[in-house]
Every structure is written in C-alpha cells, then in structure tokens.
C-alpha cells in the first residue's frame, strides 16, 4: 500500500530523529495500557516505543518507513540487553563518557547485520552519543552552539534550569530570559524555512497553518516558565546538549529493568502504518502511539488511515498522537467511529514537557 508521507520526503536514508521529542509521561497516561494489550507504535528513535513496555503489554509492534529509525530503535534494544543503566546513559549521551566506542562494541553483538552496517560507518555519531546523531538533533546543536551564546551566557542558561516556584519562574523568564534579541534570533532560527531545510523536511509543512516560529516561541515560554524546566529533559538537551538530572521516561532508573525484562514483547517492522494489518502481521490492537504521523498527510489521508485502524481495533481501543502545525482530529473526519477524549487530551497537553506541539490528542474507537 502506498504511503502519502513517503511520496514527499526521504524516509530511506536519513536518521531524522535520534531521540523521541514527544513526552512519554503524557502518552502513557493517555493510552492507559493494560497488561496483555497489543500496542502499535511509530518507532521513531525508539524511546517512547520502549516506554510502552513498562505497562506490561503482551505485544508492542513498532513500525517505521525509515531503516535508519529502525536501526536507532534496534541499537537501544541491544543496549538495554547488554549494558548497565549507567552505560546506557553514556551511550545515549545523557552522561559524559570516554568509552562509547567500547560500549557500542558490547551492544553491537546483539544487533542484526543491517543495523550493524548502519552504525558501523558512523563512529563519530557513536563517540558523540547516539542521542545526538539525528538531523533534528544536529539542528538543535547549531542553535545551542551558534545562536544561544549570542543571546545568553552559560551561567544564565544554567540558572534558567534551576528549580524555582511558579511565580519565580515566570519572573525570571520575563525579566532575564525573554529579551528582544532572544525573540528576534529565535524567530529567525526556528522559521519554517530554516527548520524545514536544516531540522525536518520542507514537505513536512505542506499542510501547516500559522507561523511556526511564533507557535514555538509561545510553547517555549510554557515549557520554561509555566512548567518546571529543572524537570524537563527536552529543555536540558536543547540548552546543554545532555539530559543532566532530567531524564525522559525510558531512560529513568525505575524504567530500565522493566523495559529490559519485557524486550521479548517488542517487534519492529519496516512498513507504512496503512499496511500494518496486511499479510497477517497482527489481527487487532488495543492501543496505538501514532506520534505526529497525521502532520504529514492530508485530511483524506488521515481518514483513510483511521478507517483501516478502526476496522481492526479491539473494542474501546485508544489512539494518541500530536499535532504541531496541522490541526488533525479523528472525530472530525470519522465522527461515527472515533471519539476524542477532549478533557483528558487537554489536561495532559497542559503538562507536555516536549514543547513543539500545539495539541495532544487521545481518541477512542467506538465502532
């Protein structure tokens, strides 16, 4: 089956994301996975797919069009199997390390030939930490190294990430961080043109509505002032190039052993979402993490995807996804089959630490 997204962007060679820039904490609460469930998950870099395992589903089926993204997921799986928690954090780049090449060699034994081939020719990406190996992370690195120092000192950046009360956070942001130069350079660097060329893909904005930069600027204030930046792994990585004391869900100590013990419940396949249930790969599903897949397709494409998913969904199945610049609603395109859990979606979105999106949508298949 054809994939609309694949017709407009390269999903064959580029590692677009070396980390999942979507908040697994709200994803897990939204999906409410029950022991024994069958879950679908867009693989991306693998973090959120692995987080699903902490809820003891019977099966997690990860899918992606891009072999590079599947190689990223597979290396994480191998690292959970062969490394300690501390070593995993070093390999990712969450912690400083001078032994990542050796850590990769340990994990490499658990990789498929295809994944080995992908990573073996990228020793620099391994030495620098595999969490920084994607196109999007390289874009954020440019911001951190070239743009941010023009606006704020390292000391002020470190101070931004200190723990404060809600009132103190807002005062700090308004009086010390949110300068005219910050806003001007932010708008230029995170414009649709620059982001499309250096960070994502121009085709990803085919259906975008509104100003990308203005949206991101407002969401950045939400993450750095309304929420607690000291607990935000995404803010830490963007500003410092490491996670520091703030780890995403899959990398937390309490998640490590649970994920490792449940890795045999995970499988991954290179195929479009539209064809997951062809050729007997699976008969049904209970929960689905769709990432922001509807960002890249038309409303008609969304309707087609959701119709196919609804055809095979278990009673009461839930799906969750993010909108960035393209407003998508399953209930709008399939009102007889999909119901948006509006209150839950809005409550969780207010807590979303990954601040690129304008909506988090949790929906229920009703027939």
CSV table of C-alpha atoms in Angstrom, one decimal:
chain,number,residue,atom,x,y,z
A,1,UNK,CA,0.0,0.0,0.0
A,2,UNK,CA,1.3,3.5,-0.8
A,3,UNK,CA,2.2,6.0,1.9
A,4,UNK,CA,1.3,9.6,1.3
A,5,UNK,CA,4.1,10.8,3.5
A,6,UNK,CA,6.7,8.8,1.7
A,7,UNK,CA,5.8,10.3,-1.6
A,8,UNK,CA,7.1,13.7,-0.5
A,9,UNK,CA,10.0,13.1,1.9
A,10,UNK,CA,13.1,10.8,2.1
A,11,UNK,CA,12.3,8.0,4.5
A,12,UNK,CA,15.1,5.8,3.2
A,13,UNK,CA,18.5,7.1,4.4
A,14,UNK,CA,18.4,10.0,6.8
A,15,UNK,CA,18.1,9.5,10.6
A,16,UNK,CA,15.7,12.3,11.2
A,17,UNK,CA,15.3,11.8,15.0
A,18,UNK,CA,17.9,10.2,17.3
A,19,UNK,CA,15.5,10.8,20.2
A,20,UNK,CA,11.8,10.9,20.6
A,21,UNK,CA,10.8,14.6,21.1
A,22,UNK,CA,7.4,13.6,22.5
A,23,UNK,CA,6.6,13.3,26.2
A,24,UNK,CA,6.2,9.6,27.1
A,25,UNK,CA,4.7,10.6,30.5
A,26,UNK,CA,1.5,12.0,29.0
A,27,UNK,CA,1.5,9.3,26.3
A,28,UNK,CA,1.4,6.5,28.8
A,29,UNK,CA,-1.4,8.2,30.9
A,30,UNK,CA,-3.4,8.9,27.7
A,31,UNK,CA,-3.2,5.4,26.3
A,32,UNK,CA,-3.8,3.7,29.7
A,33,UNK,CA,-2.2,0.5,28.5
A,34,UNK,CA,-3.5,-2.6,30.4
A,35,UNK,CA,-1.4,-5.8,30.9
A,36,UNK,CA,-2.0,-8.1,28.0
A,37,UNK,CA,-2.8,-5.3,25.5
A,38,UNK,CA,-1.5,-5.3,21.9
A,39,UNK,CA,0.1,-1.9,21.1
A,40,UNK,CA,1.1,-0.3,17.8
A,41,UNK,CA,3.8,2.4,18.0
A,42,UNK,CA,5.5,4.6,15.4
A,43,UNK,CA,9.1,3.6,16.1
A,44,UNK,CA,10.9,7.0,15.6
A,45,UNK,CA,14.1,6.7,17.6
A,46,UNK,CA,12.6,4.1,20.0
A,47,UNK,CA,12.3,5.8,23.3
A,48,UNK,CA,8.6,6.0,23.5
A,49,UNK,CA,8.1,2.6,22.0
A,50,UNK,CA,10.3,1.2,24.8
A,51,UNK,CA,8.4,3.1,27.4
A,52,UNK,CA,5.2,1.2,26.4
A,53,UNK,CA,6.9,-1.9,27.7
A,54,UNK,CA,6.7,-0.6,31.3
A,55,UNK,CA,3.0,-1.2,31.3
A,56,UNK,CA,3.4,-4.9,30.5
A,57,UNK,CA,1.5,-5.2,27.2
A,58,UNK,CA,1.5,-8.6,25.6
A,59,UNK,CA,2.9,-7.2,22.4
A,60,UNK,CA,4.3,-3.9,21.0
A,61,UNK,CA,4.5,-3.7,17.3
A,62,UNK,CA,6.8,-0.9,16.2
A,63,UNK,CA,6.6,0.4,12.7
A,64,UNK,CA,8.6,2.9,10.6
A,65,UNK,CA,9.2,3.6,6.9
A,66,UNK,CA,12.8,4.6,7.6
A,67,UNK,CA,15.5,1.9,8.1
A,68,UNK,CA,17.7,4.4,9.9
A,69,UNK,CA,15.0,4.9,12.5
A,70,UNK,CA,14.7,1.2,13.0
A,71,UNK,CA,18.5,1.0,13.4
A,72,UNK,CA,18.2,3.6,16.2
A,73,UNK,CA,15.5,1.5,17.9
A,74,UNK,CA,17.5,-1.7,17.5
A,75,UNK,CA,20.6,-0.2,19.0
A,76,UNK,CA,18.6,0.9,22.0
A,77,UNK,CA,17.2,-2.6,22.4
A,78,UNK,CA,20.7,-4.1,22.2
A,79,UNK,CA,21.9,-1.6,24.7
A,80,UNK,CA,19.2,-2.5,27.2
A,81,UNK,CA,20.1,-6.2,26.7
A,82,UNK,CA,23.9,-5.8,27.1
A,83,UNK,CA,24.7,-2.7,29.1
A,84,UNK,CA,24.1,-1.4,32.6
A,85,UNK,CA,21.8,1.5,33.2
A,86,UNK,CA,24.8,3.8,33.7
A,87,UNK,CA,26.4,2.6,30.5
A,88,UNK,CA,23.1,3.1,28.5
A,89,UNK,CA,23.1,6.8,29.6
A,90,UNK,CA,26.7,7.2,28.5
A,91,UNK,CA,26.0,5.6,25.1
A,92,UNK,CA,22.9,7.9,24.6
A,93,UNK,CA,24.8,11.0,25.6
A,94,UNK,CA,22.8,11.7,28.7
A,95,UNK,CA,26.1,11.4,30.7
A,96,UNK,CA,29.7,12.3,29.8
A,97,UNK,CA,31.8,9.3,28.5
A,98,UNK,CA,35.1,8.5,27.0
A,99,UNK,CA,34.2,4.8,26.4
A,100,UNK,CA,31.2,5.0,24.0
A,101,UNK,CA,33.1,3.1,21.3
A,102,UNK,CA,33.7,0.2,23.7
A,103,UNK,CA,30.1,0.4,24.9
A,104,UNK,CA,28.9,0.2,21.3
A,105,UNK,CA,31.1,-2.8,20.7
A,106,UNK,CA,29.4,-4.6,23.6
A,107,UNK,CA,25.9,-3.8,22.2
A,108,UNK,CA,26.9,-4.5,18.6
A,109,UNK,CA,26.9,-8.2,19.2
A,110,UNK,CA,23.1,-8.1,19.8
A,111,UNK,CA,22.4,-6.2,16.5
A,112,UNK,CA,21.2,-7.5,13.2
A,113,UNK,CA,23.5,-7.3,10.2
A,114,UNK,CA,21.5,-4.4,8.8
A,115,UNK,CA,21.7,-2.4,12.0
A,116,UNK,CA,25.4,-3.1,12.4
A,117,UNK,CA,26.0,-1.9,8.9
A,118,UNK,CA,24.2,1.4,9.6
A,119,UNK,CA,26.0,2.2,12.8
A,120,UNK,CA,29.5,0.8,11.9
A,121,UNK,CA,30.1,3.5,9.4
A,122,UNK,CA,29.2,6.3,11.8
A,123,UNK,CA,31.8,6.1,14.5
A,124,UNK,CA,31.7,9.8,15.2
A,125,UNK,CA,28.0,9.6,16.0
A,126,UNK,CA,28.7,6.9,18.5
A,127,UNK,CA,31.6,8.7,20.1
A,128,UNK,CA,29.4,11.9,20.5
A,129,UNK,CA,26.5,9.9,21.9
A,130,UNK,CA,23.8,8.3,19.7
A,131,UNK,CA,21.1,10.6,21.1
A,132,UNK,CA,22.7,13.4,19.0
A,133,UNK,CA,23.0,11.5,15.8
A,134,UNK,CA,19.8,12.7,14.0
A,135,UNK,CA,19.2,15.5,11.6
A,136,UNK,CA,16.9,17.3,14.1
A,137,UNK,CA,19.4,16.9,16.9
A,138,UNK,CA,22.1,18.4,14.7
A,139,UNK,CA,19.8,21.3,14.0
A,140,UNK,CA,19.3,21.8,17.8
A,141,UNK,CA,23.1,21.6,18.2
A,142,UNK,CA,23.6,24.5,15.8
A,143,UNK,CA,21.1,26.5,17.9
A,144,UNK,CA,22.9,25.6,21.1
A,145,UNK,CA,26.5,26.3,19.8
A,146,UNK,CA,26.0,29.2,17.5
A,147,UNK,CA,22.8,31.1,18.3
A,148,UNK,CA,22.2,30.8,22.1
A,149,UNK,CA,25.7,32.2,23.1
A,150,UNK,CA,24.8,35.4,21.2
A,151,UNK,CA,21.8,35.9,23.5
A,152,UNK,CA,22.6,34.4,26.9
A,153,UNK,CA,25.6,33.4,28.9
A,154,UNK,CA,26.3,29.8,30.0
A,155,UNK,CA,25.7,31.0,33.6
A,156,UNK,CA,22.3,32.4,32.8
A,157,UNK,CA,21.4,29.3,30.8
A,158,UNK,CA,22.3,27.1,33.8
A,159,UNK,CA,20.3,29.4,36.1
A,160,UNK,CA,17.2,29.1,33.9
A,161,UNK,CA,17.2,25.3,34.6
A,162,UNK,CA,17.4,25.7,38.4
A,163,UNK,CA,14.3,24.8,40.4
A,164,UNK,CA,12.0,27.7,41.3
A,165,UNK,CA,8.5,28.4,42.4
A,166,UNK,CA,5.9,29.1,39.6
A,167,UNK,CA,6.0,32.8,40.3
A,168,UNK,CA,9.8,32.9,40.3
A,169,UNK,CA,9.9,31.0,37.0
A,170,UNK,CA,7.7,33.5,35.3
A,171,UNK,CA,9.6,36.5,36.7
A,172,UNK,CA,12.9,35.0,35.6
A,173,UNK,CA,11.7,34.3,32.1
A,174,UNK,CA,10.0,37.7,31.7
A,175,UNK,CA,12.8,39.8,33.1
A,176,UNK,CA,16.0,38.0,32.3
A,177,UNK,CA,15.4,35.5,29.5
A,178,UNK,CA,12.8,36.9,27.2
A,179,UNK,CA,14.8,39.7,25.7
A,180,UNK,CA,14.2,41.4,22.3
A,181,UNK,CA,17.4,39.7,20.9
A,182,UNK,CA,16.2,36.3,22.2
A,183,UNK,CA,12.9,36.7,20.4
A,184,UNK,CA,14.4,38.0,17.2
A,185,UNK,CA,17.1,35.3,16.8
A,186,UNK,CA,14.6,32.6,17.9
A,187,UNK,CA,12.1,33.7,15.2
A,188,UNK,CA,14.8,33.6,12.6
A,189,UNK,CA,16.3,30.2,13.5
A,190,UNK,CA,13.0,28.5,14.0
A,191,UNK,CA,11.3,29.9,11.0
A,192,UNK,CA,9.6,27.4,8.7
A,193,UNK,CA,12.3,27.9,6.1
A,194,UNK,CA,15.3,27.2,8.3
A,195,UNK,CA,13.5,24.4,10.3
A,196,UNK,CA,12.4,22.8,7.1
A,197,UNK,CA,15.8,22.8,5.5
A,198,UNK,CA,18.1,22.0,8.5
A,199,UNK,CA,15.8,20.3,11.0
A,200,UNK,CA,13.0,18.5,9.4
A,201,UNK,CA,12.0,18.4,5.8
A,202,UNK,CA,10.2,21.1,3.8
A,203,UNK,CA,7.5,18.7,2.8
A,204,UNK,CA,6.5,18.2,6.5
A,205,UNK,CA,5.0,21.7,6.3
A,206,UNK,CA,2.7,21.0,3.3
A,207,UNK,CA,-0.4,21.3,5.4
A,208,UNK,CA,0.9,23.7,8.1
A,209,UNK,CA,-1.2,26.6,9.4
A,210,UNK,CA,0.1,29.7,11.0
A,211,UNK,CA,3.6,30.8,11.9
A,212,UNK,CA,6.0,28.0,13.1
A,213,UNK,CA,8.3,30.4,14.9
A,214,UNK,CA,5.5,32.2,16.8
A,215,UNK,CA,4.0,28.9,17.8
A,216,UNK,CA,7.3,27.6,19.1
A,217,UNK,CA,8.2,30.8,20.9
A,218,UNK,CA,4.9,30.6,22.8
A,219,UNK,CA,5.3,26.9,23.6
A,220,UNK,CA,8.9,27.5,24.7
A,221,UNK,CA,7.7,30.0,27.3
A,222,UNK,CA,5.2,27.5,28.5
A,223,UNK,CA,7.9,24.9,29.0
A,224,UNK,CA,10.5,27.2,30.6
A,225,UNK,CA,8.2,29.3,32.8
A,226,UNK,CA,4.8,27.7,33.3
A,227,UNK,CA,6.2,24.2,33.7
A,228,UNK,CA,9.4,23.4,35.7
A,229,UNK,CA,12.4,23.4,33.4
A,230,UNK,CA,14.5,21.7,36.1
A,231,UNK,CA,12.5,18.5,35.4
A,232,UNK,CA,12.4,18.9,31.6
A,233,UNK,CA,14.8,16.5,29.7
A,234,UNK,CA,13.9,18.2,26.3
A,235,UNK,CA,14.9,21.6,27.5
A,236,UNK,CA,18.1,20.3,29.1
A,237,UNK,CA,19.2,18.6,25.9
A,238,UNK,CA,18.4,21.7,23.7
A,239,UNK,CA,20.2,24.1,26.0
A,240,UNK,CA,23.0,21.9,27.3
A,241,UNK,CA,23.4,19.0,24.9
A,242,UNK,CA,22.8,16.4,27.7
A,243,UNK,CA,19.9,15.3,29.9
A,244,UNK,CA,21.7,16.1,33.2
A,245,UNK,CA,19.4,15.4,36.1
A,246,UNK,CA,16.2,15.3,34.0
A,247,UNK,CA,15.8,12.0,32.1
A,248,UNK,CA,13.0,11.1,29.7
A,249,UNK,CA,10.8,8.2,30.8
A,250,UNK,CA,12.6,5.3,29.0
A,251,UNK,CA,16.0,6.3,30.5
A,252,UNK,CA,14.9,6.6,34.1
A,253,UNK,CA,16.3,4.1,36.6
A,254,UNK,CA,12.9,2.8,37.5
A,255,UNK,CA,12.1,2.1,33.8
A,256,UNK,CA,15.4,0.3,32.9
A,257,UNK,CA,14.9,-3.1,34.4
A,258,UNK,CA,11.2,-3.3,33.4
A,259,UNK,CA,12.0,-2.4,29.8
A,260,UNK,CA,14.8,-4.9,29.7
A,261,UNK,CA,12.7,-7.7,31.2
A,262,UNK,CA,10.0,-7.1,28.6
A,263,UNK,CA,12.0,-6.7,25.4
A,264,UNK,CA,10.8,-10.0,24.1
A,265,UNK,CA,7.4,-8.5,23.8
A,266,UNK,CA,8.7,-6.0,21.2
A,267,UNK,CA,9.0,-6.4,17.5
A,268,UNK,CA,9.7,-3.9,14.7
A,269,UNK,CA,8.8,-3.8,11.0
A,270,UNK,CA,9.6,-1.5,8.1
A,271,UNK,CA,6.3,-0.7,6.6
A,272,UNK,CA,3.7,2.1,6.5
A,273,UNK,CA,1.1,2.4,9.1
A,274,UNK,CA,-1.6,1.8,6.4
A,275,UNK,CA,-0.4,-1.7,5.9
A,276,UNK,CA,0.3,-3.0,9.4
A,277,UNK,CA,-2.6,-5.5,9.3
A,278,UNK,CA,-1.9,-6.9,5.9
A,279,UNK,CA,-0.3,-10.3,5.5
A,280,UNK,CA,-1.3,-11.4,8.9
A,281,UNK,CA,1.2,-9.3,10.9
A,282,UNK,CA,-1.5,-8.7,13.6
A,283,UNK,CA,-5.2,-9.3,13.9
A,284,UNK,CA,-6.1,-6.4,16.2
A,285,UNK,CA,-4.8,-3.8,18.5
A,286,UNK,CA,-5.8,-2.2,21.8
A,287,UNK,CA,-3.6,0.9,22.0
A,288,UNK,CA,-1.7,2.9,19.4
A,289,UNK,CA,1.0,5.6,19.7
A,290,UNK,CA,0.8,7.4,16.3
A,291,UNK,CA,3.4,10.1,17.1
A,292,UNK,CA,2.6,13.0,14.8
A,293,UNK,CA,2.0,11.0,11.7
A,294,UNK,CA,-1.1,13.0,10.7
A,295,UNK,CA,1.1,16.1,10.4
A,296,UNK,CA,2.4,14.8,7.1
A,297,UNK,CA,-0.8,13.7,5.3
A,298,UNK,CA,-3.9,15.3,4.0
A,299,UNK,CA,-7.2,15.1,5.9
A,300,UNK,CA,-8.3,12.5,3.4
A,301,UNK,CA,-5.1,10.5,4.2
A,302,UNK,CA,-5.9,10.7,7.8
A,303,UNK,CA,-9.4,9.5,7.2
A,304,UNK,CA,-8.1,6.5,5.2
A,305,UNK,CA,-5.6,5.6,8.0
A,306,UNK,CA,-8.1,5.8,10.7
A,307,UNK,CA,-10.7,3.8,8.8
A,308,UNK,CA,-8.2,1.0,8.4
A,309,UNK,CA,-7.2,1.2,12.1
A,310,UNK,CA,-10.9,1.3,13.2
A,311,UNK,CA,-11.6,-1.8,11.1
A,312,UNK,CA,-9.3,-3.9,13.2
A,313,UNK,CA,-9.3,-2.1,16.6
A,314,UNK,CA,-10.4,-4.0,19.7
A,315,UNK,CA,-13.5,-2.7,21.5
A,316,UNK,CA,-12.6,0.6,23.2
A,317,UNK,CA,-9.2,0.8,21.6
A,318,UNK,CA,-7.3,4.1,22.2
A,319,UNK,CA,-5.1,6.0,19.9
A,320,UNK,CA,-2.8,9.0,20.8
A,321,UNK,CA,-1.0,11.5,18.6
A,322,UNK,CA,0.3,15.0,18.5
A,323,UNK,CA,-0.4,18.0,16.3
A,324,UNK,CA,2.2,20.6,15.6
A,325,UNK,CA,1.2,22.9,12.8
A,326,UNK,CA,-1.5,20.9,11.2
A,327,UNK,CA,-4.8,20.5,13.2
A,328,UNK,CA,-6.0,17.0,12.9
A,329,UNK,CA,-8.9,15.3,14.6
A,330,UNK,CA,-10.1,11.8,14.2
A,331,UNK,CA,-13.5,12.7,15.5
A,332,UNK,CA,-13.9,15.4,12.8
A,333,UNK,CA,-13.0,13.1,9.9
A,334,UNK,CA,-14.7,9.9,11.3
A,335,UNK,CA,-17.4,11.1,13.7
A,336,UNK,CA,-19.2,7.7,13.6
A,337,UNK,CA,-16.1,5.7,14.5
A,338,UNK,CA,-13.8,7.9,16.6
A,339,UNK,CA,-14.4,9.9,19.7
A,340,UNK,CA,-11.9,12.4,21.1
A,341,UNK,CA,-11.4,12.3,24.8
A,342,UNK,CA,-11.3,16.1,25.0
A,343,UNK,CA,-10.9,16.7,28.7
A,344,UNK,CA,-8.1,14.1,29.1
A,345,UNK,CA,-6.3,15.4,26.0
A,346,UNK,CA,-6.4,19.0,27.1
A,347,UNK,CA,-5.3,18.2,30.7
A,348,UNK,CA,-2.4,16.1,29.5
A,349,UNK,CA,-1.3,18.7,26.9
A,350,UNK,CA,-1.0,21.3,29.6
A,351,UNK,CA,1.6,19.0,31.2
A,352,UNK,CA,3.5,18.3,28.0
A,353,UNK,CA,7.2,18.8,28.6
A,354,UNK,CA,8.1,18.4,24.9
A,355,UNK,CA,7.1,21.8,23.8
A,356,UNK,CA,7.0,21.6,20.0
A,357,UNK,CA,3.3,20.8,19.6
A,358,UNK,CA,0.0,22.6,19.7
A,359,UNK,CA,-2.2,19.7,20.7
A,360,UNK,CA,-2.0,16.2,22.2
A,361,UNK,CA,-5.0,14.1,21.1
A,362,UNK,CA,-6.3,11.0,22.8
A,363,UNK,CA,-9.2,9.2,21.0
A,364,UNK,CA,-11.3,6.1,21.4
A,365,UNK,CA,-12.5,3.9,18.7
A,366,UNK,CA,-16.2,3.5,19.2
A,367,UNK,CA,-17.1,1.1,16.3
